[in-house]
Tab-separated table of C-alpha atoms in Angstrom:
chain	number	residue	atom	x	y	z
A	1	VAL	CA	-5.654	-20.895	9.269
A	2	LEU	CA	-2.266	-22.068	8.125
A	3	GLY	CA	0.563	-21.730	10.589
A	4	ARG	CA	3.864	-23.174	11.728
A	5	LEU	CA	4.904	-24.127	15.244
A	6	GLY	CA	8.346	-22.923	16.320
A	7	SER	CA	10.912	-21.349	14.058
A	8	GLY	CA	13.976	-22.250	12.034
A	9	ALA	CA	15.009	-25.887	11.729
A	10	ALA	CA	12.871	-26.820	14.733
A	11	ALA	CA	9.650	-25.672	13.102
A	12	THR	CA	7.021	-28.340	12.545
A	13	ASP	CA	5.057	-28.824	9.344
A	14	PHE	CA	2.190	-26.525	8.449
A	15	PHE	CA	-1.069	-27.386	10.152
A	16	LEU	CA	-4.695	-26.367	9.751
A	17	VAL	CA	-7.030	-24.994	12.409
A	18	ARG	CA	-10.638	-24.544	11.434
A	19	VAL	CA	-12.081	-21.259	12.645
A	20	ARG	CA	-15.388	-23.027	13.331
A	21	VAL	CA	-14.061	-24.827	16.392
A	22	LEU	CA	-12.981	-21.571	18.012
A	23	LEU	CA	-16.517	-20.471	18.870
A	24	PRO	CA	-17.426	-21.177	22.507
A	25	PRO	CA	-19.800	-24.146	22.824
A	26	MET	CA	-22.035	-22.145	25.177
A	27	ALA	CA	-22.922	-19.708	22.388
A	28	PRO	CA	-24.461	-21.832	19.606
A	29	SER	CA	-26.842	-19.051	18.630
A	30	ILE	CA	-24.078	-16.722	17.521
A	31	LYS	CA	-24.162	-16.338	13.737
A	32	ALA	CA	-20.822	-14.614	13.274
A	33	SER	CA	-19.186	-14.615	9.877
A	34	SER	CA	-15.661	-15.953	9.442
A	35	SER	CA	-14.366	-12.381	9.469
A	36	SER	CA	-16.401	-11.089	12.424
A	37	PRO	CA	-14.610	-9.388	15.333
A	38	LEU	CA	-15.654	-12.249	17.645
A	39	ARG	CA	-14.102	-14.983	15.542
A	40	LEU	CA	-11.019	-12.949	14.760
A	41	GLY	CA	-10.510	-12.052	18.411
A	42	LEU	CA	-10.737	-15.693	19.444
A	43	LEU	CA	-8.459	-16.672	16.578
A	44	ARG	CA	-5.807	-14.171	17.595
A	45	ARG	CA	-5.877	-15.443	21.176
A	46	VAL	CA	-5.284	-18.994	19.953
A	47	VAL	CA	-2.511	-17.784	17.646
A	48	ARG	CA	-0.759	-15.959	20.473
A	49	ARG	CA	-1.134	-18.991	22.748
A	50	VAL	CA	0.345	-21.560	20.357
A	51	GLY	CA	2.909	-19.169	18.847
A	52	ILE	CA	2.168	-19.425	15.133
A	53	GLY	CA	4.894	-17.852	12.994
A	54	ASP	CA	8.490	-16.950	13.636
A	55	ALA	CA	9.766	-14.931	16.550
A	56	GLU	CA	10.260	-11.709	14.607
A	57	HIS	CA	7.106	-11.485	12.518
A	58	ARG	CA	4.152	-13.540	13.733
A	59	SER	CA	1.617	-13.757	10.970
A	60	VAL	CA	-1.855	-15.066	10.347
A	61	GLN	CA	-3.308	-14.950	6.847
A	62	ARG	CA	-6.939	-15.242	5.817
A	63	HIS	CA	-7.468	-15.895	2.097
A	64	ARG	CA	-10.813	-15.469	0.367
A	65	LEU	CA	-10.179	-16.502	-3.231
A	66	GLY	CA	-12.149	-15.948	-6.389
A	67	ARG	CA	-14.320	-12.887	-6.998
A	68	SER	CA	-13.928	-10.872	-3.844
A	69	PRO	CA	-16.360	-8.036	-3.169
A	70	ASP	CA	-15.155	-5.047	-1.202
A	71	ARG	CA	-18.482	-4.356	0.477
A	72	ARG	CA	-17.327	-1.029	1.874
A	73	ARG	CA	-17.087	0.444	-1.604
A	74	GLY	CA	-18.982	-1.858	-3.871
A	75	VAL	CA	-15.714	-2.620	-5.665
A	76	CYS	CA	-15.346	-6.146	-7.031
A	77	ASP	CA	-12.107	-7.664	-8.279
A	78	THR	CA	-10.594	-11.088	-8.798
A	79	ALA	CA	-7.673	-10.684	-6.399
A	80	ALA	CA	-7.181	-12.679	-3.233
A	81	MET	CA	-7.860	-10.571	-0.145
A	82	PRO	CA	-5.564	-11.760	2.662
A	83	GLU	CA	-4.408	-10.138	5.871
A	84	VAL	CA	-1.186	-10.603	7.810
A	85	ILE	CA	-0.063	-9.571	11.286
A	86	ILE	CA	3.236	-7.677	11.104
A	87	ASN	CA	4.853	-5.687	13.869
A	88	ASP	CA	1.786	-6.412	16.030
A	89	HIS	CA	-0.424	-4.716	13.436
A	90	GLU	CA	-3.017	-6.253	11.118
A	91	VAL	CA	-2.301	-5.330	7.489
A	92	PHE	CA	-4.677	-6.065	4.616
A	93	TYR	CA	-3.399	-6.549	1.098
A	94	ARG	CA	-4.682	-7.455	-2.355
A	95	GLU	CA	-2.924	-10.159	-4.312
A	96	GLN	CA	-3.269	-11.324	-7.884
A	97	GLY	CA	-1.078	-13.337	-10.248
A	98	SER	CA	2.005	-15.470	-9.708
A	99	GLY	CA	5.754	-15.368	-10.194
A	100	SER	CA	8.143	-12.585	-9.159
A	101	VAL	CA	6.527	-10.129	-6.747
A	102	ALA	CA	5.552	-6.578	-7.681
A	103	LEU	CA	4.707	-4.511	-4.590
A	104	PHE	CA	2.359	-1.559	-5.192
A	105	VAL	CA	2.314	1.249	-2.591
A	106	HIS	CA	-0.696	3.556	-2.632
A	107	GLY	CA	-0.676	7.318	-2.254
A	108	PHE	CA	-2.230	9.706	0.255
A	109	PRO	CA	-4.925	9.424	1.468
A	110	PHE	CA	-5.939	6.387	-0.551
A	111	ASP	CA	-5.804	2.596	-0.246
A	112	SER	CA	-5.028	-0.528	-2.258
A	113	THR	CA	-8.123	-0.178	-4.460
A	114	MET	CA	-6.321	2.517	-6.443
A	115	TRP	CA	-4.163	-0.263	-7.937
A	116	ILE	CA	-6.964	-2.625	-9.038
A	117	GLU	CA	-6.477	-1.879	-12.743
A	118	GLN	CA	-2.730	-2.511	-12.518
A	119	LEU	CA	-3.161	-5.771	-10.611
A	120	GLY	CA	-5.519	-7.046	-13.278
A	121	ALA	CA	-3.384	-5.859	-16.187
A	122	LEU	CA	-0.064	-7.188	-14.873
A	123	SER	CA	-0.998	-10.413	-13.091
A	124	ASP	CA	0.117	-12.431	-16.121
A	125	VAL	CA	3.751	-11.440	-15.535
A	126	ARG	CA	3.955	-10.760	-11.801
A	127	ARG	CA	2.554	-11.770	-8.440
A	128	CYS	CA	1.030	-8.371	-7.771
A	129	ILE	CA	0.618	-7.353	-4.116
A	130	ALA	CA	-0.966	-4.064	-3.022
A	131	PRO	CA	-1.189	-3.488	0.738
A	132	ASP	CA	-3.307	-1.021	2.642
A	133	LEU	CA	-0.718	0.943	4.581
A	134	ARG	CA	-0.891	1.135	8.367
A	135	GLY	CA	-3.996	3.140	9.305
A	136	PHE	CA	-5.423	3.136	5.760
A	137	GLY	CA	-8.045	1.097	3.924
A	138	ARG	CA	-8.932	-2.167	5.611
A	139	SER	CA	-5.730	-2.413	7.645
A	140	ALA	CA	-6.027	-1.895	11.384
A	141	PRO	CA	-6.298	1.690	12.667
A	142	SER	CA	-3.065	3.300	13.794
A	143	ILE	CA	-2.651	4.957	17.184
A	144	ARG	CA	0.561	6.724	16.160
A	145	PRO	CA	0.240	10.542	16.045
A	146	VAL	CA	2.866	10.607	13.284
A	147	LEU	CA	3.204	8.068	10.459
A	148	THR	CA	6.622	8.570	8.916
A	149	MET	CA	7.799	7.303	5.554
A	150	GLU	CA	10.325	5.183	7.440
A	151	ASP	CA	7.522	3.603	9.499
A	152	HIS	CA	5.733	2.530	6.350
A	153	ALA	CA	8.964	1.321	4.721
A	154	PHE	CA	9.666	-0.872	7.746
A	155	ASP	CA	6.144	-2.301	7.513
A	156	LEU	CA	6.719	-3.133	3.834
A	157	MET	CA	9.973	-4.881	4.651
A	158	ALA	CA	8.194	-6.844	7.392
A	159	LEU	CA	5.427	-7.737	4.939
A	160	THR	CA	7.909	-9.144	2.423
A	161	ASP	CA	9.562	-11.117	5.237
A	162	ALA	CA	6.221	-12.503	6.383
A	163	LEU	CA	5.418	-13.582	2.820
A	164	GLY	CA	8.867	-15.115	2.283
A	165	VAL	CA	9.756	-12.686	-0.524
A	166	GLU	CA	13.432	-11.814	-1.049
A	167	GLN	CA	13.169	-9.093	-3.713
A	168	VAL	CA	10.389	-6.993	-5.200
A	169	ASP	CA	9.612	-4.740	-8.100
A	170	LEU	CA	8.560	-1.710	-6.030
A	171	ILE	CA	6.012	0.777	-7.358
A	172	GLY	CA	4.961	3.861	-5.411
A	173	LEU	CA	2.576	6.699	-6.223
A	174	SER	CA	2.829	10.119	-4.551
A	175	MET	CA	3.256	9.373	-0.811
A	176	GLY	CA	3.847	5.788	-1.918
A	177	GLY	CA	6.830	7.121	-3.875
A	178	TYR	CA	8.202	8.805	-0.753
A	179	ILE	CA	7.847	5.469	1.041
A	180	ALA	CA	9.477	3.601	-1.852
A	181	LEU	CA	12.489	5.924	-1.662
A	182	ALA	CA	12.758	5.357	2.103
A	183	PHE	CA	12.606	1.609	1.398
A	184	ALA	CA	15.294	1.924	-1.294
A	185	GLU	CA	17.528	3.847	1.098
A	186	ARG	CA	17.197	1.358	3.951
A	187	TYR	CA	16.773	-1.957	2.133
A	188	PRO	CA	18.385	-1.621	-1.334
A	189	GLU	CA	19.159	-5.341	-1.429
A	190	ARG	CA	15.405	-6.057	-1.448
A	191	LEU	CA	14.848	-4.166	-4.713
A	192	ARG	CA	14.746	-5.732	-8.167
A	193	THR	CA	13.377	-2.596	-9.877
A	194	LEU	CA	11.875	0.715	-8.737
A	195	ALA	CA	9.034	2.689	-10.351
A	196	LEU	CA	8.167	6.173	-9.082
A	197	VAL	CA	4.764	7.403	-10.212
A	198	ASP	CA	3.468	10.972	-9.832
A	199	THR	CA	5.843	11.711	-6.973
A	200	LYS	CA	9.043	13.600	-6.154
A	201	SER	CA	12.348	12.908	-4.421
A	202	THR	CA	12.809	16.339	-2.851
A	203	GLU	CA	11.603	17.430	0.569
A	204	ASP	CA	8.678	19.804	1.001
A	205	SER	CA	9.272	23.499	0.507
A	206	ILE	CA	8.608	25.854	3.426
A	207	ASP	CA	5.227	26.738	1.914
A	208	ALA	CA	4.338	23.080	1.355
A	209	LYS	CA	5.186	22.231	4.962
A	210	ALA	CA	2.970	25.061	6.154
A	211	GLY	CA	0.205	23.828	3.885
A	212	ARG	CA	0.388	20.309	5.329
A	213	GLY	CA	0.172	21.735	8.830
A	214	ALA	CA	-2.878	23.783	7.903
A	215	ALA	CA	-4.503	20.769	6.254
A	216	ALA	CA	-3.915	18.654	9.362
A	217	GLU	CA	-5.520	21.323	11.542
A	218	ARG	CA	-8.486	21.565	9.200
A	219	VAL	CA	-9.082	17.808	9.196
A	220	ALA	CA	-8.832	17.734	12.985
A	221	THR	CA	-11.422	20.484	13.374
A	222	GLU	CA	-13.721	20.039	10.363
A	223	GLY	CA	-13.319	16.413	9.302
A	224	ARG	CA	-12.494	14.973	5.893
A	225	THR	CA	-15.257	16.248	3.632
A	226	GLY	CA	-13.867	19.693	2.839
A	227	VAL	CA	-10.343	18.417	2.304
A	228	ALA	CA	-11.678	15.628	0.064
A	229	ALA	CA	-13.481	18.147	-2.142
A	230	ASP	CA	-10.388	20.343	-2.411
A	231	MET	CA	-8.097	17.409	-3.168
A	232	VAL	CA	-10.233	15.861	-5.891
A	233	SER	CA	-10.246	19.162	-7.759
A	234	VAL	CA	-6.444	19.025	-8.190
A	235	LEU	CA	-5.786	15.281	-8.299
A	236	VAL	CA	-6.979	14.569	-11.825
A	237	ALA	CA	-6.872	16.115	-15.277
A	238	ALA	CA	-9.815	18.160	-16.482
A	239	SER	CA	-10.817	15.271	-18.758
A	240	ALA	CA	-11.299	12.838	-15.842
A	241	SER	CA	-14.773	11.348	-15.575
A	242	ASN	CA	-17.190	11.948	-12.721
A	243	TRP	CA	-16.858	8.235	-11.883
A	244	THR	CA	-13.098	8.651	-11.404
A	245	ARG	CA	-13.602	11.718	-9.227
A	246	ALA	CA	-16.224	9.902	-7.157
A	247	ARG	CA	-13.931	6.926	-6.700
A	248	LEU	CA	-11.153	9.134	-5.345
A	249	ARG	CA	-13.544	10.950	-3.043
A	250	THR	CA	-14.787	7.645	-1.650
A	251	MET	CA	-11.229	6.586	-0.812
A	252	ILE	CA	-10.417	9.903	0.858
A	253	GLU	CA	-13.623	10.063	2.889
A	254	SER	CA	-13.162	6.430	3.996
A	255	THR	CA	-9.727	7.160	5.469
A	256	PRO	CA	-9.725	7.799	9.252
A	257	ALA	CA	-9.169	11.476	10.049
A	258	GLU	CA	-6.397	10.579	12.486
A	259	SER	CA	-4.531	8.679	9.740
A	260	ILE	CA	-4.782	11.695	7.452
A	261	VAL	CA	-3.344	13.948	10.159
A	262	ALA	CA	-0.569	11.488	11.069
A	263	ALA	CA	0.422	11.042	7.411
A	264	LEU	CA	0.454	14.797	6.728
A	265	ILE	CA	2.902	15.285	9.586
A	266	GLY	CA	4.983	12.336	8.432
A	267	MET	CA	5.239	13.644	4.876
A	268	ARG	CA	6.193	17.081	6.181
A	269	GLN	CA	9.131	15.509	8.033
A	270	ARG	CA	10.581	13.546	5.124
A	271	PRO	CA	14.072	14.486	3.854
A	272	ASP	CA	15.344	14.994	0.322
A	273	ARG	CA	16.207	11.537	-1.067
A	274	THR	CA	17.475	12.459	-4.525
A	275	ALA	CA	20.896	11.087	-3.584
A	276	VAL	CA	19.301	7.689	-2.981
A	277	LEU	CA	18.349	7.546	-6.658
A	278	SER	CA	21.880	8.365	-7.748
A	279	GLY	CA	23.244	5.440	-5.745
A	280	LEU	CA	20.841	2.734	-6.923
A	281	THR	CA	22.117	-0.094	-9.132
A	282	VAL	CA	18.706	-1.454	-10.166
A	283	PRO	CA	16.562	-0.375	-13.122
A	284	VAL	CA	14.394	2.668	-12.334
A	285	ALA	CA	11.400	4.148	-14.143
A	286	VAL	CA	9.730	7.504	-13.554
A	287	ILE	CA	6.110	7.965	-14.620
A	288	VAL	CA	4.175	11.247	-14.474
A	289	GLY	CA	0.832	12.522	-15.667
A	290	GLU	CA	1.005	15.200	-18.341
A	291	HIS	CA	-1.205	17.491	-16.236
A	292	ASP	CA	-0.011	16.559	-12.750
A	293	MET	CA	-0.409	19.662	-10.566
A	294	LEU	CA	1.108	18.122	-7.414
A	295	ALA	CA	4.235	16.379	-8.742
A	296	SER	CA	5.259	18.237	-11.862
A	297	LEU	CA	7.068	17.175	-15.005
A	298	ALA	CA	10.080	19.112	-13.680
A	299	ASP	CA	10.008	16.991	-10.507
A	300	ALA	CA	9.827	13.820	-12.590
A	301	ASN	CA	12.675	14.903	-14.850
A	302	HIS	CA	14.792	15.721	-11.778
A	303	MET	CA	14.379	12.136	-10.542
A	304	ALA	CA	14.935	10.603	-13.971
A	305	VAL	CA	18.221	12.459	-14.416
A	306	ALA	CA	19.417	11.508	-10.914
A	307	ALA	CA	18.590	7.834	-11.464
A	308	GLY	CA	19.499	7.587	-15.140
A	309	ALA	CA	15.927	6.380	-15.508
A	310	ALA	CA	13.403	6.077	-18.294
A	311	LEU	CA	10.776	8.853	-18.117
A	312	THR	CA	7.206	8.209	-19.236
A	313	VAL	CA	4.782	11.130	-19.546
A	314	VAL	CA	1.182	9.890	-19.503
A	315	PRO	CA	-1.065	11.944	-21.813
A	316	ASP	CA	-4.404	13.242	-20.472
A	317	ALA	CA	-3.542	12.294	-16.893
A	318	GLY	CA	-3.103	14.284	-13.714
A	319	HIS	CA	-1.730	13.078	-10.378
A	320	MET	CA	-3.570	9.738	-10.513
A	321	ALA	CA	-2.204	8.320	-13.768
A	322	PRO	CA	-2.692	4.627	-12.800
A	323	ILE	CA	-6.446	5.268	-12.495
A	324	GLU	CA	-6.862	7.908	-15.188
A	325	VAL	CA	-4.886	6.156	-17.964
A	326	PRO	CA	-4.139	2.674	-16.593
A	327	VAL	CA	-3.064	1.114	-19.891
A	328	THR	CA	-0.155	3.507	-20.408
A	329	VAL	CA	1.086	3.011	-16.842
A	330	ALA	CA	0.893	-0.785	-17.192
A	331	GLN	CA	2.864	-0.603	-20.448
A	332	ALA	CA	5.589	1.453	-18.777
A	333	LEU	CA	5.857	-1.071	-15.931
A	334	ARG	CA	6.083	-3.983	-18.361
A	335	ALA	CA	8.881	-2.187	-20.209
A	336	LEU	CA	10.765	-1.629	-16.936
A	337	TRP	CA	10.447	-5.240	-15.844
A	338	SER	CA	11.569	-6.595	-19.203
A	339	SER	CA	14.502	-4.203	-19.587
A	340	GLY	CA	17.002	-6.290	-17.613
A	341	ARG	CA	19.178	-3.209	-17.421
A	342	VAL	CA	21.415	-2.722	-14.381
A	343	ARG	CA	23.137	0.628	-13.899
């Protein structure tokens, strides 16, 4: 584990602690893996005792490089799979490539695996980082009854601080777009570019707010299965393969029910942030699936006009364009990053 003692000018050089020595000598028969709860618990106690990291964001990262299987889903990719402690919460993220950082924010109720195609396609031009948001994916469970867009934006800012990143190309899909707009409102100096994918800048309508409340009640009483089936039916275009539908269902059904409920309430509370787009001075791109039933072409055009942004309509895609037609989305992101245009 790499760490630093102290902070600022008084900090010492990086040092290495082998996890192996953290096991108690009286338990030689324990065959825990390097990522087992026992080893991680002992590691965290040592970290807290010696004070690794700075005073604001203490962080511990575990990197497993090379081909990295996600055993929970059978997904295999070539990204590093590190974790970092931010705001007293363990956050998992995928990382691939080098150079300027592109930060990918997943939608609801998904996780970082939805960005695997983009990480692979764009790692030649960016250091691509895709976190699992608080309470989602492989990040630690959340005990907050409401997960607001501002909460997630603060976590993203803390993540960039922990990684020593000054500015990012920020990409958000659906709920990830709501979070990206909250980030842009609060931390505009941290943006290099902004891409909003299959999302909207307006607040929920009265009917949409009621629908989120009903969905939260249903998940709380019936679990995730019924909601997963209903969501998959509207998330993708009719041409989407069964494999794509199954992949989305796996992500939804792997998300803790309490995180789904907390996020539904948080999304219901979000304000209209169209004015944020009008005030940005960085290049912006808006990307939408041709058949998106949840964030329409009209919603996308509304954002593009407000931001003076390029609008890309992805043929044969629904609400999950980065998975359904990944090549077109990657091309649009490359065009944004190479534009060099400042409004």
